Amino acid sequence: MPPETSTSSAGGKEGSSGPSSKKNSKKPKYSKFSQQELPAWKPILTPGWVISIFAFTGIIFIPIGLASLYASEKVVELPFQYDQKCIPSEYSNNAEAYIKSTTTNKTCTATFKVEKTMKSPIYVYYQLTNYFQNHRRYVKSKSEDQLRQKSAEEDTDDCKPEARTPDGQPIVPCGLIAWSLFNDTYKIKVKGKHLKISKKNIAWQSDQTKKFGSDVYPKNFQAGGLIGGAKLNESIPLSGQEDLIVWMRTAALSTFRKLYGKIETDLEANEELSLVIENNYNTYSFGGKKTLVLSTATWIGGKNDFLGLAYIFIGGLSLFFAVCFLLMYLFKPR
Amino acid sequence: MAHGRIRARIRRSNLYTFACLRPRTTEEGAHSLEGPGFSRTVHCNQPHLHEKKPLHYCKNNISTTKYNVISFLPKALFEQFRRVANIYFLLAACVSASPISPFTPVSMIAPLVFVVGLSMAKEALEDWRRFLQDVKVNRRKVTVHKGDGVFDLKAWQKIRVGDVVKVEKDQFFPADLLLLSSSYDDGICYVETMNLDGETNLKVKRSLEVTLPLDNDDAFKDFTGKIQCEDPNPNLYTFVGNIEYERQVFPIDPTQILLRDSKLRNTDHVYGVVIFTGHDSKVMQNSTKSPSKRSRIEKKMDYIIYLLFTVLILISMISSIGFAIKTKFQTPDWWYLQPKEAEYQYNPNNAALAGMSHLVTALILYGYLIPISLYVSIEVVKVLQARFINKDLQMFDEETGTPANARTSNLNEELGQVDTILSDKTGTLTCNQMDFLKCSIAGTAYGVRSSEVELAAAKQMASDFEEQESDLSNFPMPKNKARGLSENNRMGGEIEMERVVTSKSDENKKPAIKGFNFDDNRIMNCHWLEEANSDVHLMFFRILAVCHTAIPELNEETGRFTYEAESPDEGAFLAAAREFGFEFCKRNQSSIFIRERLSYSGQPVEREYKILNLLDFTSKRKRMSVVVRDEDGNILLMCKGADSIIFDRLSKNGKTYFEATTRHLNEYGESGLRTLALAYRKLEEQEYSAWNNEFQKAKVAVGSDREETLEQLSDVMERELILVGATAVEDKLQKGVPQCIDKLAQAGLKLWVLTGDKMETAINIGFACSLLRQGMTQICITTMNSDSLTNNGKEAIREHILNQITNASRTIKLEKDPHAAFALIIDGKTLTYTLEDDMKHQFLGLAVECASVICCRVSPKQKALVTRLVKEGTGKTTLAIGDGANDVGMIQEADIGVGISGVEGMQAVMASDFSIAQFRFLERLLVVHGHWCYKRIAQMICYFFYKNIAFGLTIFYFEAFTGFSGQSVYDDWYMLLFNVVLTALPVISLGVFEQDVSSEVCLQFPALYQQGPKNLFFDWYRILGWMGNGLYSSLIIFFLNVIIFYDQAFRANGQTADMAAVGTTMFTCIIWAVNLQIALTMNHFTWIQHLFVWGSVTSWYLFLLLYGMISPYYSKNAYQILVEALGPAPLYWIATILVTVTCNLPYLTHISFQRCFSPMDHHILQEIKYYKKDIEDQNMWTRESSKARQETKIGFTARVEAKIRQLKGRLQKKQSSIGALSPS
C-alpha cells in the first residue's frame, strides 16, 4: 500500500502528515507467518490421486496379507483341552469337589498325535477361558516394590486381601495374582521318553532383571488361611521363578494363553505323544476351560489367519474402490 | 489556536429563529424540586464540600473492566466452572483420591489445573487490556480552576463534583457540566454530540444570563453557587435543576447541560461546573455492561457436550448394571478374587452398593469421551487467530496508524457466519465531510468530476464489459450482424468514454480546497458571465453565499477565509461560493458582507446584505431561508432546501427550469450525491413589512403556541418561489466503502443502515453506497403528519403503518420479475410503533424481503432494539458496526459488535468485540478471517469430538471384557498425555493455520462466504457424521487389535501379549489413526502442520521409548515395552498399519466421492487454482466468478448488471423489430 494515498480528507486544518514513525509504531511487522502466507503444500484429491491412493493401498496390502497368511499356515498348532477329560468319571458331576479335595489323585494321562512335523522350538502354552485376570481388583492386587527389592517387603498395602499372614507377617510375593498362580504341570513323553520342557527364557528379560528382585525370596507364601494356586520354591529368588513372572503379566482378556515352556526338539508327524497332566488348578468353579497347546511360531507369532485375511480384504476393497473411481471418472467425469 | 484566526465577535443567538429559543426564565421561575429523585446538591466552585458524605459523589474515573485484583480469582473461577464439562472434571478430580477412582489423582488433577489455568490467564490478559484503555481515558487532561482564579491542567479522573472547568475548542467534556459562559458574548456554544446520539449537525447550548459575566479566569475567584438537581439518570435529553446564585434561584434546563463525551465545536472555550462525574454521568448511565457473548458454534458445542454426557451416563449405567450383575452372580465363583474378602466396591453380597460405587468409577473412566482440553484448545486457537487478525497488514490503516484489533477472541468464528450487517452511517460509511461536486443552474448541469459511486460503477462496468461481450455476441443476430456489432461498439464506446473520465479524474483528483471538488470551465473563473442565463447564475451564487448561519474566520497565514458552519454541507456551499467568486467575508449583527468578483480581472467588490430575517433549518422544515435587503434596496427571500419541499413551493412562473433540474436531481441522486434545491423570491416592501410585523410579534410573544405560529408565518413567506438550480454535494464516503459493500453483497450479506440522520441524507448515502439504485422500488414507511397525532390517537397511526406494511408485503409477493429489488426506508418515529410487539414481526417479515433497509432518525436505543429484532426475529447472526457512543447499544446487542477505531471517541471501540480503522476492512475481516476462522473452529471441534469418541469408547469396550470392573487397558500416562500432548498440537494447528483457499481467492469469490451463514460445516449432519466416524474408528481399533492379539503368540519367541502389550498396541493405533485423520482433514500444510502432525506420532514413540527407559518403579508394565516386546515384533507394526488404514478408509472414500460427484464451492475453487485454470482458461475463471454474484441485488455490481440487462433488453427489442421489418 503506498503510504500517502490520502483521500481528499487531507486539506483540513490539522496537519495530516504527523511524524510517520510515531503513527506506524503500531504497524504490524511483515512476516510470512503473521500474514498467513507461509509456503504450503496444498494437496488436492484429484481423481488421479484418489485412484492411485486406493490402488497403492491395494497393491501394498494384498502381498502383506498373503505373506501373513503364508506365515500363519506354516505354524503347527496342537491344542488339547483337558479340563473335562481329566476328571474321573465318578466326579464328573462334581468337578469342584474333586479339584478342591486334597486326597484325590490329580494325575491324568492322555495321548494325542502330532499331525504335522513341528520344528523346534515348540512352545507349550496353557490356555484358560473365562478367567478374568483383567479384573480391576485382581490387576491391582500386587506390590511392585515388594517384588523388586527385599527392603520393601513390608510394602503390601495394595495386596489386600492376600497381604499378610493371620499373624501379621508379610507375604512375599503378596497379592491375589501371585496367590492364584497356575499350578497344573505337564509332562510329555514321546516313544516312552520324556521330552524336556524348558522353563528358561519364557519371561521377558526386563522383568527378570529389573522387576523381580534376585534377592527377594518367597516368604510365607500360601501360608495363609486359604491356599490359592501353586507354591513356590523358597530357595529360588523371584527373578528365577519364570512361571510366576509370566503369570504376573496379567492378560488383557478372559481367554488367554500363557507360555508354560519350550521344547527344543523337533516332533515328527504322526508321532504319538503321551501327556501326564497334574490337574490341580481350579477352573471348574467358574466354568473355565483349560487347554494345553503345543505350537510353533513364525515371524508373525502363532497361528493368526485373521490378520492375513483382514489385509487381503482391505487391500481388495481398496482395489475395488480404485477401479470404481476409475470407471466413474472415465464414464461420468464431472 | 496555532494559526491566528480573527473572528467577528457577535451575538450568535440572534441568528436563530428556531434552534435557540430564548429560555423562558423570567416567566416560569424555578423548578420545584421536592421528593426523591432530586436529591443532588452541587456546591459550585467548592469541590471540598463534596469530600464527605452525604455529598460525596463518585469519582470521575471510569472502569469498564470485568474484574479487579481481589475479585479476579473467585469471579474468574466461577466463570470457568460455569461450563458443565469443567464441573464434571472438577468432581472427577475430587473423587480421584478415593479408591473408587480408576486413575491416579495426578492424572485427573493435572490436566484440569492446566486447562483452567490457561483459560484464566487469558481472561486476565484481556481484562488487563481493558484496564489500560480505561487508564488512558482517565488520564486525559482538562483545565480546572484551582482557586484564586488560577486554572491548571488536571487529569480527568481527579475532577470532582463542583469543580469549575474550562474546556477548549475540540476537546471532550470530561463530565456532565453546567455551562456558565462561553467565549461568545451571549454565552452560547456549539456541541457535537456524535458520540451520544450520532447526529452530526452541531447543537447550540446557551448559558443562563446571570452567569454570563463569568467569562474570564479571574471571575471565578469568588464564584460560588449551589445547584439542586435530579439524581443521575440515563436520559440524555432531559435535565431538571435549579441554581442558587447571588441569592436568587434560577431554573436549569437541558440547554445548559454539556454532556460528557460530547465535544466542543466552533467555540474557543467554555466554563462549566461539574455536576455529574464518572459513572453518574448520563453517557455512562446509558451504557450497559457489555454482555459476554458466545458464538453460535460454542452454543451448539454445549449441546454436543450434553449429548456426549448423555452417552457417558448411558454407558456408565450399562457398565454399572453389568458390573452389579456380574458381581452378584458370577464373582462369588471367582475364587481367585477371594470374593469373600472383597471391599464394598466389589462385594457380591451387596451388589447394589458395588454397582453404585462403580457408577462413579465408570463416570470418571469414560470421561475421555468429554474432551477436557477442548475448551482450552479452542481458547488457544482463538487467541492465535485473534493475533492473526491484529497482525494483518491489509487491515492496517496507514493514515491513522491503527491496526485491526480483535478485542475479544470469543467470536472469531462468528465472523464467518454473519447474515445481516447493521451499520451506522456517519463516521462509518461516510467521513462526514462534504465536497461540492456538481450543480445545476438554470437547467444546465455543471461539474465534470465524477462521484465515487460513478467511478466505482464505471470501473466495474469496464471490467465486466469483455465478459458480457461474449454473452452478447451469442444473441440471435440472424441477418443484421453489422447492426448488432455497431450496437456493441456503441456500448463499448460508452464504456470507453467512462473509462477516460475515470482515468482523467483519477489523475487530477487533488482537491486542494476543503469542501470543494468541482471542476467545470464553463462557470469557473467568472466564465459564467458568458453563459446564457448569467443573471440566474448570479442569483445562484448569491444564495450560496448568503443563505447560511456560518461565521467566517480569517486565517492570517493564508489570508483566506475558512468558515465555521453548523453542518459540513453549509461549509461546502460557502467554499464553493468563494471559489466561484463570491467570498463571504464578514458577518455582523445585522449584515452579511460578500466580496463579489463580477469580471475576470476586476477587483472584488464588497457588497452588504442586510439580514432582515433568518428562518433557520430544522429537520421538520427541511429548508432554510433568509430575508435580505441588498444594496439596491430590494428585499429578497433566499431559500435552500430539500427538493421535494422547494418544488411544492414554486410559483407558476418559477418553474422555468423545473424539468431540467428535476432530471439533474435524479441523476445526482443516482450518483449518490446529496442534493438541495435553491430558490428565491422577490418581496415587495409592503408585503414584507406587513409580514414582518406579525413575525416579530410572534417572536416575542409568550405562550405554548409561539413556535407553531412562527412556523406558520415562515411557511406563508416561503411560497411563490422561483427555482434557480440545485446543488449536489458529495458526502464523502470512506475509502473503499462502495467496493466493500459490493463485495459483502456478493458474499450474500444483508446490510441495514441505521442512522441518526434525516431521511434524505440517508437515502442519498444509500445511493452513494449502491444500497439503492434507480429501478429499485423504494418502500417508504412513515407516519402521517405528526399534527394529527394528538387527536387521532396512537391507534390510527398504528393502523396506518400496519396498512403500509401489509401493502408493501403484498406488492413484493406479487412481483414476478426475479431481478426486481426492493428497498425499505423507515424513520425513527415510525419505528417506535413498528418495534412494538404486535407489529414487529410483520415489519421484520417485510424487511427481510427487501434487498436493503435504511432506518433514519433512529435513537441509540432504537438502534439496539432494531438489532435485537433482527437477531431474535431471524435467528441469524447479526453484526453491528459503528463508531460513536450512539452505536454502543447496537454494538452490544448484536452478536458481533465492530467499532471503528482511529476516530477520537472510544466508546464504540470499548464496547465492541472487534475494532477496525475503516469500514472497508470489514470485507477482509469477514470474508477472509471470518471464513477461515469459522471453518477452522468448526472442523477443529468436530475433529475433537471424533478423536475423543474414538479413544473413549475403546475404554468402554475393554470394560465389557473385564467384567465391567473398571480396569483400563491403557497405562495412566498414556491417557493423561492423549489430550494434553499427543493429539493437542495437530488440532491446534488445524485451528490456527488451516486455509481452504488462499485469502486472494476468498476475496475474489465472496460467495464462498455463504458456507458460514449456511453453517455447512457445523450442522448436525456433519457433527453426527464425525461422531459416527469416531464410533467406527473405536470399533475397528478395539476389535481388530483384540482379535489379533488375544491368545496367540505375537512374536517369533512365542510370548503372548499381556494387557500392557495389547494396550500399547491399541494406543499406537489410536495415535496413528487420529493423526492420519487430521492430515486427511487438512487442506493446507505448512511446515508447522507437518511438524505437529508427524511430530505427534513421533513423540508417541519417543515417549514410549523414554517411558520404557525410566525405572520400572514409575513405568511399571510399560518398562522397556517398545524396545523389548513390541518393537521387534513385526506383528505390532503391521497391525498398526492395518488398523490405521482401515480406520481412515471410509473417510477417504467419502471425501473422494464427495469431491468427484458433489463438490462444494471450495473444492471447485481449489481445483481451479490447482490446475492454474485461472491463468490458462480466463473464460472459465470469469464465468465462475460471475456466477458467484448473480444473486445480489445491492452493490454497484448489481447496479451495473441492471444496466446491462436494460441494454440487452433494448438490444433485443431492436433486433426483433428489425427482424419484423425485414422478413427473410
Short mmCIF file of N, CA and C in Angstrom, two decimals, chain B residues 873-962:
data_model
loop_
_atom_site.label_atom_id
_atom_site.label_comp_id
_atom_site.label_asym_id
_atom_site.label_seq_id
_atom_site.Cartn_x
_atom_site.Cartn_y
_atom_site.Cartn_z
N GLY B 873 -35.55 -12.13 15.72
CA GLY B 873 -36.59 -12.45 14.75
C GLY B 873 -36.13 -13.39 13.67
N THR B 874 -34.94 -13.17 13.15
CA THR B 874 -34.48 -14.03 12.07
C THR B 874 -33.68 -15.20 12.60
N GLY B 875 -33.22 -15.07 13.83
CA GLY B 875 -32.41 -16.14 14.39
C GLY B 875 -31.07 -16.29 13.73
N LYS B 876 -30.70 -15.27 12.98
CA LYS B 876 -29.40 -15.37 12.29
C LYS B 876 -28.40 -14.43 12.95
N THR B 877 -27.18 -14.61 12.56
CA THR B 877 -26.13 -13.83 13.18
C THR B 877 -26.14 -12.39 12.67
N THR B 878 -26.08 -11.46 13.59
CA THR B 878 -26.03 -10.06 13.20
C THR B 878 -24.70 -9.46 13.59
N LEU B 879 -24.30 -8.51 12.80
CA LEU B 879 -23.08 -7.79 13.11
C LEU B 879 -23.43 -6.31 13.09
N ALA B 880 -23.06 -5.60 14.13
CA ALA B 880 -23.31 -4.17 14.15
C ALA B 880 -21.98 -3.45 14.06
N ILE B 881 -21.95 -2.42 13.24
CA ILE B 881 -20.71 -1.69 13.10
C ILE B 881 -21.01 -0.21 13.28
N GLY B 882 -20.19 0.44 14.04
CA GLY B 882 -20.41 1.86 14.28
C GLY B 882 -19.19 2.49 14.90
N ASP B 883 -19.23 3.80 15.01
CA ASP B 883 -18.04 4.46 15.52
C ASP B 883 -18.29 5.30 16.76
N GLY B 884 -19.55 5.61 17.05
CA GLY B 884 -19.77 6.57 18.12
C GLY B 884 -20.45 5.93 19.31
N ALA B 885 -20.56 6.72 20.35
CA ALA B 885 -21.20 6.21 21.56
C ALA B 885 -22.66 5.87 21.29
N ASN B 886 -23.24 6.52 20.28
CA ASN B 886 -24.63 6.23 20.00
C ASN B 886 -24.80 4.84 19.40
N ASP B 887 -23.72 4.25 19.01
CA ASP B 887 -23.81 2.90 18.44
C ASP B 887 -23.55 1.83 19.48
N VAL B 888 -23.23 2.27 20.69
CA VAL B 888 -22.80 1.30 21.69
C VAL B 888 -23.89 0.26 21.96
N GLY B 889 -25.12 0.74 22.09
CA GLY B 889 -26.21 -0.19 22.37
C GLY B 889 -26.33 -1.24 21.31
N MET B 890 -26.25 -0.78 20.10
CA MET B 890 -26.37 -1.69 18.96
C MET B 890 -25.20 -2.66 18.91
N ILE B 891 -24.02 -2.13 19.20
CA ILE B 891 -22.83 -2.97 19.16
C ILE B 891 -22.90 -4.04 20.23
N GLN B 892 -23.44 -3.65 21.38
CA GLN B 892 -23.52 -4.64 22.45
C GLN B 892 -24.64 -5.64 22.20
N GLU B 893 -25.67 -5.17 21.54
CA GLU B 893 -26.82 -6.04 21.34
C GLU B 893 -26.55 -7.09 20.26
N ALA B 894 -25.82 -6.68 19.24
CA ALA B 894 -25.60 -7.58 18.11
C ALA B 894 -24.75 -8.77 18.52
N ASP B 895 -24.82 -9.79 17.72
CA ASP B 895 -23.99 -10.96 18.00
C ASP B 895 -22.51 -10.59 17.96
N ILE B 896 -22.19 -9.74 17.00
CA ILE B 896 -20.82 -9.25 16.93
C ILE B 896 -20.89 -7.74 16.84
N GLY B 897 -20.11 -7.07 17.64
CA GLY B 897 -20.04 -5.62 17.55
C GLY B 897 -18.69 -5.22 17.00
N VAL B 898 -18.72 -4.38 16.00
CA VAL B 898 -17.46 -3.91 15.44
C VAL B 898 -17.41 -2.40 15.63
N GLY B 899 -16.33 -1.92 16.14
CA GLY B 899 -16.16 -0.49 16.33
C GLY B 899 -15.15 0.05 15.34
N ILE B 900 -15.43 1.25 14.90
CA ILE B 900 -14.45 1.90 14.01
C ILE B 900 -13.49 2.65 14.90
N SER B 901 -12.25 2.29 14.86
CA SER B 901 -11.27 2.96 15.71
C SER B 901 -10.56 4.01 14.88
N GLY B 902 -9.73 4.75 15.54
CA GLY B 902 -8.97 5.76 14.80
C GLY B 902 -9.62 7.12 14.90
N VAL B 903 -10.92 7.18 15.11
CA VAL B 903 -11.53 8.46 15.42
C VAL B 903 -11.39 8.66 16.92
N GLU B 904 -11.75 9.89 17.35
CA GLU B 904 -11.38 10.20 18.72
C GLU B 904 -12.19 9.45 19.78
N GLY B 905 -13.49 9.44 19.60
CA GLY B 905 -14.30 8.81 20.63
C GLY B 905 -14.01 7.32 20.70
N MET B 906 -13.91 6.81 21.89
CA MET B 906 -13.52 5.42 22.02
C MET B 906 -14.68 4.54 22.48
N GLN B 907 -15.84 5.15 22.73
CA GLN B 907 -16.92 4.36 23.33
C GLN B 907 -17.27 3.14 22.50
N ALA B 908 -17.41 3.37 21.21
CA ALA B 908 -17.82 2.27 20.35
C ALA B 908 -16.78 1.17 20.38
N VAL B 909 -15.53 1.61 20.33
CA VAL B 909 -14.45 0.62 20.32
C VAL B 909 -14.42 -0.13 21.65
N MET B 910 -14.66 0.63 22.71
CA MET B 910 -14.61 -0.01 24.03
C MET B 910 -15.70 -1.07 24.16
N ALA B 911 -16.81 -0.82 23.53
CA ALA B 911 -17.92 -1.76 23.67
C ALA B 911 -17.85 -2.88 22.64
N SER B 912 -16.95 -2.74 21.70
CA SER B 912 -17.00 -3.64 20.56
C SER B 912 -16.22 -4.92 20.82
N ASP B 913 -16.44 -5.85 19.94
CA ASP B 913 -15.70 -7.10 20.01
C ASP B 913 -14.51 -7.07 19.08
N PHE B 914 -14.68 -6.33 18.00
CA PHE B 914 -13.57 -6.15 17.08
C PHE B 914 -13.51 -4.66 16.76
N SER B 915 -12.34 -4.15 16.55
CA SER B 915 -12.29 -2.78 16.07
C SER B 915 -11.42 -2.74 14.83
N ILE B 916 -11.90 -1.98 13.87
CA ILE B 916 -11.13 -1.79 12.65
C ILE B 916 -11.08 -0.30 12.37
N ALA B 917 -10.14 0.11 11.56
CA ALA B 917 -9.95 1.54 11.37
C ALA B 917 -10.87 2.09 10.29
N GLN B 918 -11.27 1.26 9.38
CA GLN B 918 -12.06 1.72 8.25
C GLN B 918 -13.14 0.69 7.96
N PHE B 919 -14.24 1.18 7.46
CA PHE B 919 -15.32 0.26 7.12
C PHE B 919 -14.86 -0.80 6.13
N ARG B 920 -14.00 -0.38 5.20
CA ARG B 920 -13.65 -1.30 4.12
C ARG B 920 -12.91 -2.53 4.62
N PHE B 921 -12.32 -2.42 5.80
CA PHE B 921 -11.62 -3.60 6.32
C PHE B 921 -12.59 -4.70 6.73
N LEU B 922 -13.85 -4.30 6.83
CA LEU B 922 -14.86 -5.29 7.21
C LEU B 922 -14.88 -6.45 6.22
N GLU B 923 -14.65 -6.10 4.97
CA GLU B 923 -14.66 -7.15 3.95
C GLU B 923 -13.63 -8.23 4.27
N ARG B 924 -12.42 -7.78 4.53
CA ARG B 924 -11.38 -8.76 4.81
C ARG B 924 -11.65 -9.47 6.13
N LEU B 925 -12.14 -8.70 7.07
CA LEU B 925 -12.41 -9.29 8.39
C LEU B 925 -13.43 -10.42 8.27
N LEU B 926 -14.44 -10.21 7.46
CA LEU B 926 -15.48 -11.23 7.35
C LEU B 926 -15.11 -12.29 6.34
N VAL B 927 -14.81 -11.83 5.14
CA VAL B 927 -14.70 -12.77 4.03
C VAL B 927 -13.44 -13.62 4.15
N VAL B 928 -12.40 -13.06 4.68
CA VAL B 928 -11.18 -13.84 4.82
C VAL B 928 -11.08 -14.43 6.23
N HIS B 929 -10.97 -13.57 7.21
CA HIS B 929 -10.74 -14.09 8.56
C HIS B 929 -11.95 -14.83 9.09
N GLY B 930 -13.12 -14.23 8.86
CA GLY B 930 -14.33 -14.89 9.34
C GLY B 930 -14.49 -16.26 8.73
N HIS B 931 -14.33 -16.30 7.43
CA HIS B 931 -14.49 -17.57 6.72
C HIS B 931 -13.49 -18.60 7.24
N TRP B 932 -12.28 -18.19 7.33
CA TRP B 932 -11.25 -19.13 7.81
C TRP B 932 -11.55 -19.58 9.23
N CYS B 933 -11.79 -18.60 10.08
CA CYS B 933 -11.97 -18.94 11.50
C CYS B 933 -13.17 -19.86 11.67
N TYR B 934 -14.22 -19.58 10.96
CA TYR B 934 -15.40 -20.43 11.07
C TYR B 934 -15.06 -21.87 10.72
N LYS B 935 -14.41 -22.02 9.57
CA LYS B 935 -14.10 -23.38 9.14
C LYS B 935 -13.11 -24.05 10.07
N ARG B 936 -12.16 -23.26 10.50
CA ARG B 936 -11.15 -23.83 11.37
C ARG B 936 -11.78 -24.34 12.65
N ILE B 937 -12.56 -23.47 13.27
CA ILE B 937 -13.14 -23.86 14.56
C ILE B 937 -14.11 -25.01 14.36
N ALA B 938 -14.92 -24.93 13.31
CA ALA B 938 -15.90 -25.98 13.10
C ALA B 938 -15.21 -27.33 12.90
N GLN B 939 -14.22 -27.33 12.04
CA GLN B 939 -13.52 -28.60 11.78
C GLN B 939 -12.80 -29.07 13.02
N MET B 940 -12.25 -28.10 13.72
CA MET B 940 -11.49 -28.45 14.89
C MET B 940 -12.39 -29.12 15.94
N ILE B 941 -13.55 -28.53 16.16
CA ILE B 941 -14.44 -29.09 17.18
C ILE B 941 -14.91 -30.48 16.76
N CYS B 942 -15.30 -30.59 15.50
CA CYS B 942 -15.74 -31.90 15.01
C CYS B 942 -14.64 -32.93 15.23
N TYR B 943 -13.45 -32.55 14.87
CA TYR B 943 -12.35 -33.47 14.99
C TYR B 943 -12.11 -33.84 16.45
N PHE B 944 -12.24 -32.83 17.29
CA PHE B 944 -12.02 -33.06 18.71
C PHE B 944 -12.96 -34.14 19.24
N PHE B 945 -14.23 -33.99 18.87
CA PHE B 945 -15.18 -34.99 19.35
C PHE B 945 -14.88 -36.34 18.74
N TYR B 946 -14.51 -36.32 17.48
CA TYR B 946 -14.16 -37.57 16.82
C TYR B 946 -13.08 -38.29 17.59
N LYS B 947 -12.01 -37.57 17.88
CA LYS B 947 -10.86 -38.27 18.46
C LYS B 947 -11.16 -38.75 19.86
N ASN B 948 -11.95 -37.97 20.59
CA ASN B 948 -12.25 -38.41 21.94
C ASN B 948 -13.25 -39.55 21.96
N ILE B 949 -14.13 -39.57 21.00
CA ILE B 949 -15.04 -40.71 20.92
C ILE B 949 -14.26 -41.96 20.53
N ALA B 950 -13.40 -41.78 19.52
CA ALA B 950 -12.61 -42.92 19.06
C ALA B 950 -11.79 -43.50 20.20
N PHE B 951 -11.29 -42.62 21.03
CA PHE B 951 -10.46 -43.09 22.14
C PHE B 951 -11.31 -43.58 23.31
N GLY B 952 -12.27 -42.75 23.70
CA GLY B 952 -13.04 -43.04 24.90
C GLY B 952 -13.83 -44.34 24.81
N LEU B 953 -14.36 -44.62 23.65
CA LEU B 953 -15.18 -45.82 23.54
C LEU B 953 -14.36 -47.09 23.66
N THR B 954 -13.09 -47.03 23.22
CA THR B 954 -12.29 -48.25 23.36
C THR B 954 -12.17 -48.64 24.83
N ILE B 955 -12.14 -47.62 25.70
CA ILE B 955 -12.07 -47.91 27.12
C ILE B 955 -13.33 -48.65 27.56
N PHE B 956 -14.46 -48.20 27.01
CA PHE B 956 -15.73 -48.84 27.35
C PHE B 956 -15.77 -50.28 26.86
N TYR B 957 -15.35 -50.49 25.63
CA TYR B 957 -15.38 -51.86 25.12
C TYR B 957 -14.52 -52.77 25.97
N PHE B 958 -13.38 -52.25 26.32
CA PHE B 958 -12.49 -53.09 27.12
C PHE B 958 -13.15 -53.43 28.45
N GLU B 959 -13.85 -52.43 28.98
CA GLU B 959 -14.58 -52.66 30.23
C GLU B 959 -15.47 -53.88 30.16
N ALA B 960 -16.19 -53.93 29.02
CA ALA B 960 -17.14 -55.02 28.87
C ALA B 960 -16.42 -56.36 28.94
N PHE B 961 -15.14 -56.36 28.61
CA PHE B 961 -14.39 -57.62 28.63
C PHE B 961 -13.67 -57.87 29.94
N THR B 962 -13.77 -56.94 30.86
CA THR B 962 -13.14 -57.18 32.16
C THR B 962 -14.21 -57.38 33.21
#
